[in-house]
Short mmCIF file of C-alpha atoms and ligand atoms in Angstrom, two decimals:
data_model
loop_
_atom_site.label_atom_id
_atom_site.label_comp_id
_atom_site.label_asym_id
_atom_site.label_seq_id
_atom_site.Cartn_x
_atom_site.Cartn_y
_atom_site.Cartn_z
CA MET A 462 0.00 0.00 0.00
CA GLU A 463 2.94 2.36 0.69
CA GLU A 464 3.59 3.01 -2.98
CA LEU A 465 -0.03 4.14 -3.47
CA ASN A 466 0.60 7.45 -1.67
CA LEU A 467 -2.61 7.33 0.31
CA THR A 468 -3.96 10.24 2.38
CA PRO A 469 -4.07 9.69 6.16
CA ASP A 470 -7.88 9.55 5.97
CA VAL A 471 -7.82 6.81 3.36
CA LYS A 472 -5.24 4.86 5.39
CA ARG A 473 -7.51 5.10 8.44
CA VAL A 474 -10.57 3.83 6.57
CA VAL A 475 -8.61 1.05 4.87
CA ALA A 476 -7.40 -0.09 8.30
CA LYS A 477 -11.02 -0.23 9.44
CA VAL A 478 -12.05 -2.29 6.41
CA ARG A 479 -9.10 -4.64 6.86
CA GLY A 480 -9.98 -4.98 10.56
CA ARG A 481 -13.55 -5.84 9.50
CA GLU A 482 -14.90 -2.83 11.34
CA ARG A 483 -18.05 -1.25 9.92
CA ILE A 484 -17.38 1.99 8.02
CA SER A 485 -19.44 5.15 8.51
CA ARG A 486 -21.07 7.30 5.82
CA GLU A 487 -18.16 9.76 6.14
CA ASP A 488 -15.67 6.90 5.73
CA ALA A 489 -17.48 5.77 2.59
CA GLU A 490 -17.25 9.29 1.15
CA ILE A 491 -13.53 9.37 1.88
CA LEU A 492 -13.04 6.09 0.04
CA TRP A 493 -15.14 7.29 -2.87
CA MET A 494 -13.43 10.67 -3.26
CA GLN A 495 -9.85 9.83 -2.34
CA ALA A 496 -9.01 6.13 -2.69
CA PRO A 497 -7.41 4.83 -5.89
CA LEU A 498 -9.78 2.66 -7.94
CA ALA A 499 -7.41 -0.32 -7.83
CA LEU A 500 -7.39 -0.25 -4.02
CA LEU A 501 -11.21 -0.17 -3.90
CA GLY A 502 -11.26 -3.21 -6.18
CA MET A 503 -8.79 -5.11 -3.97
CA LEU A 504 -10.75 -4.39 -0.80
CA ALA A 505 -14.09 -5.25 -2.40
CA VAL A 506 -12.80 -8.55 -3.77
CA GLU A 507 -11.28 -9.44 -0.38
CA LEU A 508 -14.71 -8.96 1.20
CA LYS A 509 -16.49 -10.78 -1.63
CA ARG A 510 -14.12 -13.74 -1.17
CA GLU A 511 -15.07 -13.95 2.51
CA LYS A 512 -18.73 -14.32 1.53
CA SER A 513 -18.66 -16.41 -1.63
CA GLY A 514 -15.07 -17.57 -2.12
CA GLU A 515 -14.13 -17.97 -5.77
CA VAL A 516 -17.75 -18.39 -6.86
CA VAL A 517 -19.74 -16.06 -9.11
CA PHE A 518 -23.42 -16.92 -9.37
CA TYR A 519 -25.80 -16.85 -12.31
CA ASN A 520 -29.22 -18.34 -12.99
CA ARG A 521 -31.41 -19.52 -15.85
CA ASN A 522 -34.24 -17.04 -15.91
CA ILE A 523 -36.73 -15.13 -17.99
CA HIS A 524 -38.54 -11.87 -17.42
CA VAL A 525 -42.22 -11.23 -18.05
CA GLU A 526 -43.08 -7.55 -18.48
CA PRO A 527 -46.89 -7.61 -18.55
CA THR A 528 -47.39 -3.94 -19.40
CA ASN A 529 -45.49 -0.72 -20.01
CA VAL A 530 -48.52 1.45 -19.23
CA CYS A 531 -47.87 3.23 -15.95
CA VAL A 532 -49.63 5.72 -13.72
CA PHE A 533 -46.26 7.21 -12.77
CA ASN A 534 -44.14 9.50 -14.86
CA CYS A 535 -40.54 8.78 -13.88
CA ARG A 536 -38.24 11.06 -15.80
CA PHE A 537 -35.53 8.41 -16.22
CA CYS A 538 -37.86 5.79 -17.67
CA SER A 539 -37.65 5.03 -21.39
CA TYR A 540 -40.11 2.23 -21.16
CA HIS A 541 -43.43 3.58 -19.96
CA LYS A 542 -46.01 4.76 -22.52
CA ALA A 543 -49.50 6.24 -22.38
CA ALA A 544 -52.24 3.61 -22.82
CA GLU A 545 -53.18 5.03 -26.25
CA SER A 546 -49.59 5.01 -27.58
CA PRO A 547 -48.89 2.56 -30.45
CA MET A 548 -45.84 1.48 -28.41
CA ALA A 549 -47.88 0.54 -25.33
CA TRP A 550 -48.63 -3.08 -24.46
CA ASP A 551 -50.83 -4.73 -21.87
CA TYR A 552 -50.77 -8.52 -21.95
CA SER A 553 -53.88 -10.48 -21.06
CA LEU A 554 -53.47 -13.42 -18.68
CA ASP A 555 -53.81 -15.69 -21.74
CA LYS A 556 -50.86 -13.92 -23.35
CA VAL A 557 -48.78 -14.39 -20.16
CA ARG A 558 -49.77 -18.07 -20.19
CA GLU A 559 -48.67 -18.34 -23.82
CA ILE A 560 -45.30 -16.72 -23.01
CA VAL A 561 -44.47 -18.94 -20.06
CA SER A 562 -45.80 -22.05 -21.84
CA GLY A 563 -42.96 -21.53 -24.31
CA TYR A 564 -40.57 -22.46 -21.48
CA VAL A 565 -42.08 -25.81 -20.48
CA GLY A 566 -39.28 -28.36 -20.73
CA LYS A 567 -36.61 -25.63 -20.87
CA GLU A 568 -34.28 -25.43 -17.92
CA ILE A 569 -35.21 -22.09 -16.34
CA THR A 570 -35.56 -21.84 -12.54
CA GLU A 571 -36.93 -18.30 -12.20
CA VAL A 572 -39.60 -16.07 -13.75
CA HIS A 573 -39.04 -12.40 -12.90
CA ILE A 574 -42.23 -10.35 -13.37
CA VAL A 575 -42.15 -6.54 -13.35
CA GLY A 576 -43.90 -3.90 -15.38
CA GLY A 577 -45.63 -0.56 -15.29
CA VAL A 578 -48.25 0.28 -12.67
CA HIS A 579 -51.33 -0.09 -14.88
CA PRO A 580 -54.32 1.92 -13.60
CA LYS A 581 -56.86 -0.75 -14.61
CA HIS A 582 -55.31 -3.85 -13.03
CA ASP A 583 -55.67 -4.88 -9.42
CA LEU A 584 -54.24 -7.25 -6.86
CA TRP A 585 -56.59 -10.07 -7.93
CA HIS A 586 -55.34 -9.84 -11.53
CA TYR A 587 -51.72 -10.16 -10.34
CA ILE A 588 -52.58 -13.02 -7.98
CA ASP A 589 -54.10 -14.84 -10.97
CA MET A 590 -50.94 -14.08 -12.96
CA VAL A 591 -48.65 -15.58 -10.30
CA ARG A 592 -50.93 -18.63 -9.99
CA LEU A 593 -50.95 -19.28 -13.70
CA VAL A 594 -47.15 -19.07 -13.95
CA LYS A 595 -46.84 -21.61 -11.13
CA GLU A 596 -49.47 -23.80 -12.82
CA VAL A 597 -47.54 -23.88 -16.09
CA LEU A 598 -44.04 -24.01 -14.54
CA PRO A 599 -44.47 -25.41 -11.01
CA TYR A 600 -40.73 -25.89 -10.51
CA VAL A 601 -39.73 -22.23 -11.10
CA ALA A 602 -39.57 -19.52 -8.45
CA VAL A 603 -41.70 -16.48 -9.18
CA LYS A 604 -39.80 -13.31 -8.23
CA ALA A 605 -42.36 -10.63 -8.82
CA PHE A 606 -43.33 -6.97 -8.67
CA THR A 607 -41.40 -3.97 -7.43
CA ALA A 608 -42.30 -2.48 -4.06
CA ILE A 609 -43.98 0.34 -5.99
CA GLU A 610 -46.25 -2.03 -7.94
CA LEU A 611 -46.98 -3.95 -4.73
CA GLY A 612 -47.75 -0.85 -2.68
CA TYR A 613 -50.15 0.38 -5.36
CA MET A 614 -52.05 -2.89 -5.90
CA ILE A 615 -52.33 -3.65 -2.18
CA ARG A 616 -53.47 -0.12 -1.29
CA LYS A 617 -56.04 -0.21 -4.09
CA ALA A 618 -57.42 -3.50 -2.69
CA GLY A 619 -57.88 -1.79 0.69
CA LEU A 620 -55.59 -4.30 2.43
CA THR A 621 -52.62 -3.95 4.74
CA LEU A 622 -49.18 -4.80 3.37
CA GLU A 623 -49.19 -7.92 5.51
CA GLU A 624 -52.54 -9.06 4.09
CA GLY A 625 -51.68 -8.28 0.47
CA LEU A 626 -48.21 -9.80 0.55
CA SER A 627 -49.54 -12.91 2.31
CA LEU A 628 -52.10 -13.43 -0.46
CA LEU A 629 -49.41 -13.08 -3.12
CA LYS A 630 -47.13 -15.43 -1.21
CA ASP A 631 -49.90 -18.02 -0.98
CA ALA A 632 -50.41 -17.70 -4.74
CA GLY A 633 -46.71 -18.53 -5.31
CA MET A 634 -44.77 -15.25 -5.19
CA GLU A 635 -41.60 -16.46 -3.49
CA ALA A 636 -39.29 -13.46 -3.82
CA ILE A 637 -39.43 -9.76 -4.64
CA PRO A 638 -37.06 -7.97 -7.03
CA GLY A 639 -35.23 -4.78 -6.09
CA GLY A 640 -36.73 -2.26 -8.51
CA GLY A 641 -38.41 1.01 -7.66
CA ALA A 642 -35.84 2.11 -5.06
CA GLU A 643 -34.24 4.68 -7.40
CA ILE A 644 -32.72 7.23 -4.97
CA PHE A 645 -34.22 7.46 -1.50
CA ALA A 646 -33.15 11.05 -0.67
CA PRO A 647 -36.35 13.11 -1.07
CA ASP A 648 -34.66 16.14 -2.67
CA ILE A 649 -33.50 13.97 -5.61
CA ARG A 650 -36.42 11.53 -5.69
CA SER A 651 -38.85 14.43 -6.02
CA GLN A 652 -37.03 15.58 -9.15
CA ILE A 653 -36.54 12.27 -11.00
CA CYS A 654 -39.76 10.48 -10.04
CA PRO A 655 -41.98 13.08 -8.37
CA ASP A 656 -45.20 11.08 -8.20
CA LYS A 657 -43.75 7.69 -7.27
CA GLY A 658 -43.98 6.09 -3.81
CA THR A 659 -41.53 7.46 -1.24
CA ALA A 660 -38.44 5.84 0.23
CA GLU A 661 -40.42 5.03 3.37
CA GLU A 662 -43.08 3.22 1.31
CA TRP A 663 -40.43 1.20 -0.58
CA LEU A 664 -38.71 0.24 2.68
CA ALA A 665 -42.03 -0.62 4.36
CA VAL A 666 -42.92 -3.14 1.63
CA HIS A 667 -39.50 -4.82 1.93
CA ARG A 668 -39.67 -4.82 5.75
CA GLU A 669 -43.07 -6.51 5.66
CA ALA A 670 -41.92 -9.03 3.04
CA HIS A 671 -38.93 -9.95 5.20
CA LYS A 672 -41.22 -10.43 8.20
CA LEU A 673 -43.28 -12.85 6.12
CA GLY A 674 -40.15 -14.77 5.09
CA ILE A 675 -40.12 -13.47 1.50
CA PRO A 676 -36.54 -12.65 0.47
CA THR A 677 -36.05 -9.51 -1.58
CA ASN A 678 -33.42 -7.66 -3.60
CA SER A 679 -32.55 -3.99 -3.53
CA THR A 680 -31.32 -1.48 -6.10
CA ILE A 681 -30.10 2.07 -6.54
CA LEU A 682 -30.49 4.10 -9.71
CA TYR A 683 -27.29 6.16 -9.87
CA GLY A 684 -25.49 8.40 -12.33
CA HIS A 685 -27.98 11.22 -12.98
CA ILE A 686 -28.39 14.29 -10.74
CA GLU A 687 -27.49 12.75 -7.38
CA SER A 688 -24.24 13.34 -5.47
CA VAL A 689 -21.93 10.78 -3.89
CA ALA A 690 -23.49 11.71 -0.52
CA HIS A 691 -26.95 10.80 -1.86
CA ARG A 692 -25.67 7.41 -3.04
CA ILE A 693 -24.17 6.69 0.37
CA ASP A 694 -27.33 7.86 2.14
CA HIS A 695 -29.20 5.31 0.01
CA LEU A 696 -26.79 2.52 0.97
CA ASP A 697 -27.10 3.53 4.62
CA ARG A 698 -30.90 3.18 4.61
CA LEU A 699 -30.56 -0.28 3.06
CA ARG A 700 -27.88 -1.34 5.56
CA LYS A 701 -30.12 -0.24 8.46
CA LEU A 702 -33.09 -2.25 7.19
CA GLN A 703 -30.87 -5.27 6.63
CA ASP A 704 -29.61 -4.96 10.24
CA GLU A 705 -33.24 -5.05 11.34
CA THR A 706 -34.53 -7.92 9.18
CA GLY A 707 -31.70 -9.76 7.38
CA GLY A 708 -34.12 -10.31 4.49
CA PHE A 709 -32.17 -8.88 1.53
CA ASN A 710 -30.36 -11.28 -0.75
CA ALA A 711 -28.69 -8.97 -3.24
CA PHE A 712 -27.90 -5.34 -3.85
CA ILE A 713 -27.94 -4.30 -7.51
CA PRO A 714 -26.53 -0.92 -8.55
CA LEU A 715 -28.37 0.21 -11.69
CA LYS A 716 -26.57 2.75 -13.84
CA TYR A 717 -28.81 5.41 -15.36
CA ARG A 718 -28.96 4.74 -19.13
CA SER A 719 -29.85 7.83 -21.03
CA ALA A 720 -31.56 7.03 -24.34
CA GLY A 721 -35.22 7.81 -24.94
CA ASN A 722 -36.22 9.51 -21.69
CA SER A 723 -36.65 13.03 -20.44
CA MET A 724 -33.26 13.19 -18.68
CA SER A 725 -31.25 12.19 -21.80
CA HIS A 726 -29.39 15.51 -21.80
CA LEU A 727 -27.52 14.34 -18.67
CA GLY A 728 -25.67 11.61 -20.54
CA GLU A 729 -24.14 8.71 -18.60
CA VAL A 730 -21.40 8.36 -15.98
CA SER A 731 -18.04 6.72 -16.73
CA ILE A 732 -17.13 3.07 -16.26
CA THR A 733 -14.78 4.19 -13.45
CA GLU A 734 -17.85 5.52 -11.64
CA ASP A 735 -19.64 2.18 -12.19
CA LEU A 736 -16.73 0.27 -10.68
CA LYS A 737 -16.51 2.63 -7.67
CA MET A 738 -20.25 2.23 -7.12
CA LEU A 739 -19.84 -1.56 -7.02
CA ALA A 740 -16.77 -1.57 -4.79
CA VAL A 741 -18.05 1.00 -2.27
CA SER A 742 -21.39 -0.87 -2.11
CA ARG A 743 -19.62 -4.14 -1.34
CA ILE A 744 -17.49 -2.45 1.35
CA PHE A 745 -20.33 -0.43 2.94
CA LEU A 746 -23.02 -3.13 2.80
CA ASP A 747 -21.18 -5.48 5.15
CA ASN A 748 -24.45 -7.25 5.99
CA PHE A 749 -25.47 -8.07 2.39
CA PRO A 750 -24.55 -11.51 1.10
CA HIS A 751 -24.58 -10.65 -2.62
CA VAL A 752 -23.80 -7.75 -4.94
CA LYS A 753 -25.12 -8.25 -8.45
CA ALA A 754 -23.63 -6.80 -11.64
CA TYR A 755 -26.74 -6.94 -13.83
CA TRP A 756 -25.28 -7.71 -17.25
CA PRO A 757 -28.11 -6.45 -19.53
CA MET A 758 -27.62 -3.00 -17.98
CA TYR A 759 -23.79 -2.83 -17.94
CA GLY A 760 -23.13 -4.85 -21.08
CA LYS A 761 -20.85 -7.88 -21.07
CA THR A 762 -17.50 -6.05 -21.00
CA VAL A 763 -18.23 -3.96 -17.92
CA THR A 764 -19.85 -6.98 -16.25
CA GLU A 765 -16.59 -8.92 -16.64
CA LEU A 766 -14.69 -6.00 -15.04
CA ALA A 767 -17.31 -5.73 -12.28
CA LEU A 768 -16.16 -9.09 -10.95
CA SER A 769 -12.86 -7.44 -9.94
CA PHE A 770 -14.83 -4.86 -7.93
CA GLY A 771 -16.78 -7.07 -5.54
CA ALA A 772 -19.76 -8.40 -7.53
CA ASP A 773 -20.51 -12.09 -7.02
CA ASP A 774 -23.58 -12.46 -9.26
CA ILE A 775 -24.30 -11.42 -12.83
CA ASP A 776 -28.00 -12.38 -13.14
CA GLY A 777 -29.09 -14.87 -15.76
CA THR A 778 -29.67 -16.11 -19.27
CA ILE A 779 -32.70 -13.76 -19.77
CA ASP A 780 -33.50 -15.06 -23.29
CA ASP A 781 -34.29 -11.61 -24.67
CA THR A 782 -37.31 -11.15 -22.42
CA THR A 783 -36.68 -7.68 -20.96
CA LYS A 784 -36.98 -4.35 -22.71
CA ILE A 785 -36.25 -1.92 -19.83
CA TYR A 786 -32.58 -1.51 -20.68
CA SER A 787 -32.64 -1.98 -24.43
CA MET A 788 -35.21 0.84 -24.62
CA ALA A 789 -32.89 3.01 -22.49
CA GLY A 790 -30.00 2.52 -24.92
CA ALA A 791 -27.99 -0.33 -23.33
CA GLU A 792 -25.52 -2.06 -25.68
CA GLU A 793 -27.42 -5.33 -25.41
CA GLN A 794 -30.39 -4.72 -27.66
CA LYS A 795 -31.55 -8.35 -27.43
CA PRO A 796 -30.27 -9.44 -24.02
CA SER A 797 -29.66 -13.16 -24.06
CA MET A 798 -26.73 -15.28 -22.90
CA THR A 799 -26.23 -19.01 -23.06
CA VAL A 800 -24.88 -20.83 -20.02
CA ALA A 801 -21.65 -21.40 -21.98
CA ASP A 802 -21.34 -17.61 -22.65
CA ILE A 803 -21.91 -16.82 -18.98
CA GLU A 804 -19.45 -19.41 -17.75
CA LYS A 805 -16.82 -18.19 -20.21
CA LEU A 806 -17.27 -14.58 -19.02
CA VAL A 807 -16.97 -15.55 -15.34
CA ARG A 808 -13.91 -17.74 -15.94
CA ALA A 809 -12.24 -15.00 -17.99
CA ALA A 810 -12.50 -12.78 -14.89
CA GLY A 811 -10.77 -15.47 -12.81
CA PHE A 812 -13.78 -16.86 -10.92
CA GLU A 813 -15.76 -20.08 -10.83
CA PRO A 814 -19.29 -19.91 -12.29
CA VAL A 815 -22.02 -21.60 -10.25
CA GLU A 816 -25.64 -21.84 -11.32
CA ARG A 817 -27.92 -20.79 -8.45
CA ASP A 818 -31.63 -20.76 -7.85
CA THR A 819 -33.51 -17.64 -6.72
CA PHE A 820 -32.45 -18.29 -3.11
CA TYR A 821 -28.75 -18.75 -3.94
CA ASN A 822 -28.75 -22.51 -3.55
CA PRO A 823 -26.50 -24.15 -6.15
CA VAL A 824 -28.65 -25.91 -8.77
CA LYS A 825 -27.99 -29.60 -9.21
CA ARG A 826 -28.91 -30.11 -12.84
CA SER A 827 -29.52 -33.86 -12.59
CA ASN A 828 -32.19 -33.32 -9.88
CA PHE A 829 -33.72 -30.49 -11.82
CA THR A 830 -34.08 -32.52 -15.01
CA ARG A 831 -35.73 -35.34 -13.07
CA ASN A 832 -38.25 -32.96 -11.46
CA GLU A 833 -38.86 -31.21 -14.70
CA THR A 834 -39.72 -34.34 -16.67
CA LYS A 835 -42.22 -35.26 -13.94
CA GLN A 836 -44.36 -32.26 -14.88
O1 V47 B 1230 -36.67 0.51 -10.72
C1 V47 B 1230 -35.60 2.18 -15.32
C2 V47 B 1230 -34.47 0.96 -13.43
C3 V47 B 1230 -35.50 -0.77 -12.43
C4 V47 B 1230 -33.87 3.06 -16.28
O2 V47 B 1230 -34.07 -7.73 -8.33
C5 V47 B 1230 -33.45 2.27 -15.22
O3 V47 B 1230 -32.92 -9.21 -9.44
C6 V47 B 1230 -31.29 2.77 -15.69
O4 V47 B 1230 -35.07 -3.35 -10.57
N1 V47 B 1230 -31.62 3.58 -16.73
C7 V47 B 1230 -36.22 -2.06 -12.69
N2 V47 B 1230 -32.16 2.12 -14.93
C8 V47 B 1230 -35.25 -3.22 -12.91
C9 V47 B 1230 -34.82 -3.86 -11.64
C10 V47 B 1230 -34.07 -5.14 -11.64
C11 V47 B 1230 -33.39 -5.54 -12.77
C12 V47 B 1230 -32.71 -6.74 -12.74
C13 V47 B 1230 -32.72 -7.58 -11.65
C14 V47 B 1230 -33.44 -7.18 -10.52
C15 V47 B 1230 -33.49 -8.08 -9.35
C16 V47 B 1230 -34.11 -5.96 -10.50
O5 V47 B 1230 -34.89 -0.36 -13.62
C17 V47 B 1230 -36.30 0.43 -12.05
C18 V47 B 1230 -35.33 1.55 -12.34
O6 V47 B 1230 -34.49 1.79 -11.25
N3 V47 B 1230 -34.53 1.76 -14.65
N4 V47 B 1230 -35.20 2.99 -16.34
C19 V47 B 1230 -32.89 3.75 -17.04
N5 V47 B 1230 -33.22 4.59 -18.05
#
């Protein structure tokens, strides 16, 4: 470390990290602003190795995006359209059945369902959707609906979060994805997604899910008008909830992609910023088991680099079933990776690829094939 010419503040924070002492928000800012990128990568990978050794996880998954019609008008979103737009879609339950039926006999273990908050659909519609996916593919885990979609549908049904989430769980919703978190700090949230649920609402849905034994993921949308302090404030709120419940599986930093939305003039942050975001997240979120580098958002090259900055998961095969990032200008216009592609990418970065299920259990293919042919 001597040859790195570190400031006394950075040396102090590095000593804390190496002593496995929790770092404060101020410490995280010092690392972000003053530490060399290579040092952040080394620290993040050291911590990643303590949690998942040489392993980097992936899964075999598809997304279902039932609609892009949304009552909210998030300024960063390239995906939502007015109901009357020729680019809007709203799948019937039969259409969802047709989509997932195409995967019977394929080897996927997860269906990830997220979409716009459609004004005409209600909790009962989404319960039917979860049920039908489990009917067609009983052996997959349904990871469904952002906290924003959930808050809206449950409120509209006049139920408490506990009641609504319990009904969805009984229907087969086994996990909740991390979307909708954006940036928690109200001064930024009110500018980029003024009419969306607040940080407190997002956190309340995840807290309740954790109480009910439903594991969830978490995200941040970074790289627009927020400062480093806002990013760290966001991480801090997640770390506090994780201290309370222990229910988060993964943290997923989502880089703002700038095509086709009303913040396009901002452009995008550098890859250096992406790598710092990953490394500081891994260091700060000492109570999170997994940090995911979501490959359809970063592209494959940055995803490979991300593995040297503390990520231990790259998401899955996807099979060209999500439009959120292609519509926002991501390199991957038809996001799809074979298992061989994924394993090659992970090995190229010096790690050992392991297929996981939604709950981070390694998948034993021979068992899976036997179960699957029983259906
Ligand atoms: O909440 C929308 C983001 C999220 C843009 O839990 C954008 O495993 C960047 O949360 N640029 C939804 N980001 C996607 C999501 C997710 C994805 C993959 C895996 C998981 C998981 C969760 O997408 C939204 C928003 O933060 N988003 N538009 C954009 N222009």
